[in-house]
Coordinates of C-alpha atoms in Angstrom, one line a residue:
M25 CA 0.0 0.0 0.0
K26 CA 2.8 2.4 0.8
F27 CA 4.5 1.7 -2.5
V28 CA 1.3 2.6 -4.3
Q29 CA 1.2 5.9 -2.4
I30 CA 4.8 6.7 -3.3
I31 CA 4.1 6.0 -7.0
A32 CA 0.9 8.1 -6.8
A33 CA 3.0 11.0 -5.3
F34 CA 5.5 10.6 -8.2
I35 CA 2.8 10.6 -10.8
G36 CA 1.0 13.5 -9.2
V37 CA 4.1 15.6 -9.2
C38 CA 4.9 14.7 -12.8
C39 CA 1.4 15.8 -13.8
Y40 CA 1.9 19.0 -11.8
G41 CA 5.1 19.5 -13.7
F42 CA 3.3 19.2 -17.0
S43 CA 0.6 21.6 -16.0
T44 CA 3.1 24.2 -14.8
E45 CA 5.2 23.8 -17.9
T46 CA 8.3 22.5 -16.1
P47 CA 11.0 21.8 -18.7
R48 CA 10.3 18.2 -19.9
K49 CA 13.8 17.0 -19.1
F50 CA 13.3 17.9 -15.4
I51 CA 9.8 16.5 -14.9
I52 CA 10.9 12.9 -14.0
Y53 CA 13.5 14.4 -11.5
A54 CA 10.7 16.5 -9.9
G55 CA 8.5 13.5 -9.7
I56 CA 11.3 11.5 -7.9
G57 CA 11.5 14.4 -5.5
G58 CA 7.8 14.1 -4.7
G59 CA 8.0 10.4 -4.3
L60 CA 11.1 10.8 -2.0
A61 CA 9.3 13.4 0.1
W62 CA 6.3 11.0 0.5
L63 CA 8.6 8.1 1.3
F64 CA 10.3 10.0 4.1
Y65 CA 7.0 11.3 5.3
L66 CA 5.6 7.7 5.6
L67 CA 8.7 6.3 7.2
T68 CA 8.8 9.1 9.8
L69 CA 5.1 8.8 10.4
D70 CA 5.5 5.1 11.2
L71 CA 8.4 5.7 13.5
F72 CA 7.3 8.8 15.4
D73 CA 3.5 8.9 14.9
S74 CA 3.6 12.7 14.4
V75 CA 2.1 14.2 11.2
V76 CA 3.9 17.5 11.9
F77 CA 7.4 15.9 12.3
A78 CA 6.8 13.6 9.4
N79 CA 6.1 16.7 7.2
F80 CA 9.2 18.3 8.4
I81 CA 11.4 15.3 7.5
G82 CA 9.7 15.0 4.1
A83 CA 10.2 18.6 3.3
F84 CA 13.8 18.5 4.6
S85 CA 14.6 15.5 2.5
V86 CA 13.2 17.0 -0.7
G87 CA 15.0 20.3 0.1
I88 CA 18.3 18.5 0.2
Y89 CA 17.5 16.5 -3.0
S90 CA 16.4 19.7 -4.8
H91 CA 19.6 21.6 -3.9
I92 CA 21.9 18.7 -4.9
L93 CA 20.0 18.1 -8.2
A94 CA 19.9 21.9 -9.0
R95 CA 23.7 22.1 -8.7
K96 CA 24.3 18.9 -10.8
L97 CA 21.8 19.9 -13.5
C98 CA 22.5 23.7 -13.4
T99 CA 18.9 24.8 -12.9
P100 CA 17.0 26.7 -10.2
V101 CA 16.2 24.8 -7.0
T102 CA 12.5 25.7 -7.3
V103 CA 12.1 23.5 -10.4
F104 CA 12.4 20.5 -8.1
L105 CA 11.4 22.0 -4.8
L106 CA 7.9 23.2 -5.6
G107 CA 6.7 19.9 -7.1
G108 CA 8.6 18.0 -4.4
I109 CA 6.7 19.5 -1.5
L110 CA 3.3 19.2 -3.3
P111 CA 2.4 15.8 -1.7
L112 CA 3.1 17.3 1.7
V113 CA 0.8 20.4 1.4
P114 CA -2.0 20.1 4.0
G115 CA -4.9 20.4 1.6
S116 CA -7.2 17.9 3.5
Q117 CA -6.6 19.7 6.8
I118 CA -7.6 23.1 5.5
Y119 CA -10.6 21.5 3.9
R120 CA -11.6 19.9 7.2
A121 CA -11.1 23.3 8.9
V122 CA -13.5 25.1 6.5
Y123 CA -15.9 22.2 6.6
F124 CA -16.2 22.2 10.4
L125 CA -16.4 26.0 10.3
I126 CA -19.4 25.8 8.0
A127 CA -20.9 23.0 10.1
Q128 CA -20.6 25.3 13.1
Q129 CA -18.2 22.9 14.9
N130 CA -15.8 25.6 15.9
K131 CA -13.6 23.5 18.2
L132 CA -12.9 20.9 15.4
S133 CA -12.4 23.7 12.9
A134 CA -9.9 25.4 15.2
Q135 CA -8.1 22.1 15.8
N136 CA -7.8 21.5 12.0
L137 CA -6.7 25.0 11.3
I138 CA -4.0 24.9 14.0
L139 CA -2.7 21.6 12.5
T140 CA -2.7 23.1 9.0
L141 CA -0.7 26.0 10.3
K142 CA 1.8 23.7 12.0
I143 CA 2.3 21.6 8.9
A144 CA 2.7 24.6 6.7
G145 CA 5.1 26.1 9.2
V146 CA 7.3 23.1 9.4
I147 CA 7.5 22.7 5.7
A148 CA 8.6 26.4 5.4
L149 CA 11.1 25.8 8.3
A150 CA 12.6 22.7 6.7
I151 CA 13.1 24.6 3.4
F152 CA 14.6 27.5 5.1
L153 CA 17.0 25.3 7.1
V154 CA 18.2 23.4 4.0
D155 CA 18.6 26.7 2.1
T156 CA 20.7 28.1 5.1
I157 CA 22.8 25.0 5.2
F158 CA 23.6 25.2 1.5
I159 CA 24.3 28.9 1.7
M160 CA 26.7 28.3 4.6
M161 CA 28.5 25.5 2.7
K162 CA 28.9 27.8 -0.3
K163 CA 30.4 30.6 1.9
E164 CA 32.7 28.1 3.5
Q165 CA 33.9 26.9 0.0
N166 CA 34.4 30.5 -1.1
L167 CA 36.5 31.2 2.1
D168 CA 38.7 28.1 1.4
I169 CA 39.2 29.3 -2.2
Q170 CA 40.2 32.8 -1.1
K171 CA 42.7 31.3 1.5
E172 CA 44.3 29.2 -1.2
E173 CA 44.7 32.2 -3.5
L174 CA 46.6 34.1 -0.8

């Protein structure tokens, strides 16, 4: 069952790539990123039973994947990152929040909205951390090059 979910994430991200006119030579790579994000999400969810932490690990993994691939293929990180985080976006949670709000079940609506905000927050945090790590690595490499020149 988990294998089917990972394949579905891959196919979904590939279809997203087609609809957003991602260059064709990068669509498969973007799909792999989505499958990878979902794989890490499922593994972390099984180990820690935390949807929020699982989303963090999924986004962190696809962030690393996207940065490495962007450098190898000389393309912007966003080509792989946007599609890669797509399976992690908390669409069902925001739907439930609005549904319960319309049904006048304010407590359930608030719970789902808070969970949505947590998930969106950890996805953004994971992307920010990966970006920061790669920026720091690049600065370190530049310092090493400057030292060698002296």
